[in-house]
RNA sequence: GGGGGAUUAGCUCAGUUGGGAGAGCGCUUGCAUGGCAUGCAAGAGGUCAUCGGUUCAAGUCCGUUAUCCUCCA
């Protein structure tokens, strides 16, 4: 490729081009790319470029608008319009149960759109990292599909509306100071009857009518099709902006302006009620727009993605080119890996549930692309540094978790290789079966079963089947898949609609939060909810009720700390509060009405269960000590990944690649308890987030923090951002006992520990258990127990062996006698007798020895075991050949003792419930054998 | 959150309609063999994960618990 390099760190981009003069080419390129800085068709020595990807003639160029610059330009443009620049929300929202991943820029502003809570600003702009898996099949195939992408957005909460949104979008796209795109290449759409938007585009912006199209509710309404099909809630028409590339390729939707102006209530007609406050929600795909500005045909060719595709190619040993045979696979690897790296960075490791499962799926699909190319060892993790390098400008924090993320990915890759390995055996059997049946189709049901139980992704099975000239019955597969989906139960995503709690909050505002200062106070009831509906009064005894107070000493579950419990009381009124949750700024007391009645407006005494709160405080402070100890013993990578703090017990998840060794665990426990004994003071300070970080405070990646944070410090060794309730001094924890260490997801370990009273209880419990065992084994010296148990087991084994030998010997003694007394029918003998004090094994031993020594022989033995009859029939091989069947015999005989049985022709067993009838059963058997031998 | 599956010898795994617990590798011993993954023979090694149920009889059928794998949302 060309020898000269760009003047700064800009990356050359490449396009095929016709063989034309350099001058003409420059004009053409300048026309295409408003930000073109430099372009070339030849090397400095005048020779033509040669490249297998782009052919003989291509142009090499670079332009000012790198993706990072576009992102920055967008944000500063809207800042200049008065929007507040907000950081990207986390990719995996922890406090929004309606989504697994942030799907769009507006997600972090849900409450502002719904009018819940205070408005710190009325317009905002963001570049939001998003993850969607709905179109995963298209990723790598089309030019524009991603799972992970960034969305540029500007938002208005009752501030500016259509006019500004449209004008600003146009200004940013076409003004030479900003993107400077050719207006002739832009066309827009509006919703069918949105004349307001149409007129702004046509009359104010000056777009000619052939550049404006009206589209229906499925194309130009949010949510799509909402007027006819719902869901209920806020909605509105959209206006989309399309770019028509000079290459004549397909148009690209680069910007969608959503005008949320309605609240949908029920089905048409007249179901769209105007909202009192109108909002703006716009989204511009960063990668798409970058592709337009950089003059490339696909998002995967832009400066922050193409190098990743190329790096992916290198790790699998293939050269990446867009149209090359591995192009699609490498793009998928690049896309999925980017998504996984970001999610894992935020602490969502591959797992079996929720978001964690999606990440596992993405990672496995990415790995599979490499596997099908021929990779048989982990390779994805090698690309993590490349992702971080390309995304370092907007997300510098990625570098801090690089090792953990790469390690987690590597572990999952190895894990998946193991899964593939295990499934291969079953797959081979399927192939065998299909081929031996003469067919070349694998049954869909069994292929799905392979997928469902062994994680064999369909693509893999298909590829491997194709290698052997087999296909899969996809229709049957589809049926099995549907069936599984139905059985495993489909949950529905919540839609964006305000619930009764939001209504209450709009009226009364946030609950005043007293939990840091006190555990009891008087308060006024400002809202009651029963069965999800707001009510004015509750008087049914035992009714479950959610109570909202104007102020509350209760701590609502958050930051891993469980909600308080306690009571709300008044004259002749008692509500048991069992759980307390936070909903936005509200504290929701979930409880049961024990007595009296509760009305909105009532004054109540709110009393937190002090003892339980004290236990929670012990556990929470101990959690910080544990976090500190983990860093000391395991290293700084042992970052918190989640926690659950309860009454004197805690669960702490952290990243660590391997099981924590026993001695490490002891060491951790020692450090925690040393810090407890040290009695370090616990202090709480409020400060700006950046100051706290400057002090080295530990914060969770992927957690959203407000600008003012609460810093919890213990002595000089621990500083964490935390909203929980803590002790005044670490000494008050008393004791911390680690109970368990386990694996929860790839690269994530969990420690369970107890504090205070429960720690003591746990120790006592195991002591008592040991003492019980010692008593049972008559070993008062507990340290003798392991030896005692070994000794007893050895003894038991020896006795069993001796007994078996003894039985064998005693059987041998009697067999001769039994044979001597046996009934003779021709050449054969019949032995039908009852034995005393023998078990089933001994009966078999008799039968074996009788057959070994008795030549042609038919046997039926009976005995009584635990009040029930046991019968065993045996027939020597020569008699079996004559058609005498032990199974038939024993079945007949069993009827006489009220039972049934069966077995093989040479040996069969049966039982019955009537021991006193055993002689009759023996007679039935003898008769059966006689008849059979004579017949 | 829900679904499917697994758990049998030290290891890897078979085990049909319920009727006598198996193979390969490894281990021990003996014999053969001057050498590499040597050959032959014998042997040891099992709470069939757990607890309960059905049955005359459960590794096998049903349920519980634990651990692991896996899928769906």
Coordinates of N, CA and C in Angstrom, one line a residue, chain A residues 231 245 387 597 728 838:
Chain A
X231 N -48.8 0.2 22.3 CA -49.4 0.2 23.7 C -49.9 1.6 24.1
X245 N -26.5 8.6 -0.9 CA -25.1 8.7 -1.1 C -24.8 8.9 -2.6
X387 N -10.5 -3.1 21.1 CA -11.7 -2.4 21.3 C -11.5 -1.2 22.2
X597 N -58.1 1.0 60.7 CA -58.1 1.4 59.3 C -57.2 2.6 59.0
X728 N -21.0 3.3 63.5 CA -20.2 4.5 63.8 C -18.7 4.1 63.9
X838 N -32.6 -66.1 54.7 CA -31.7 -65.7 53.6 C -32.2 -64.5 52.9

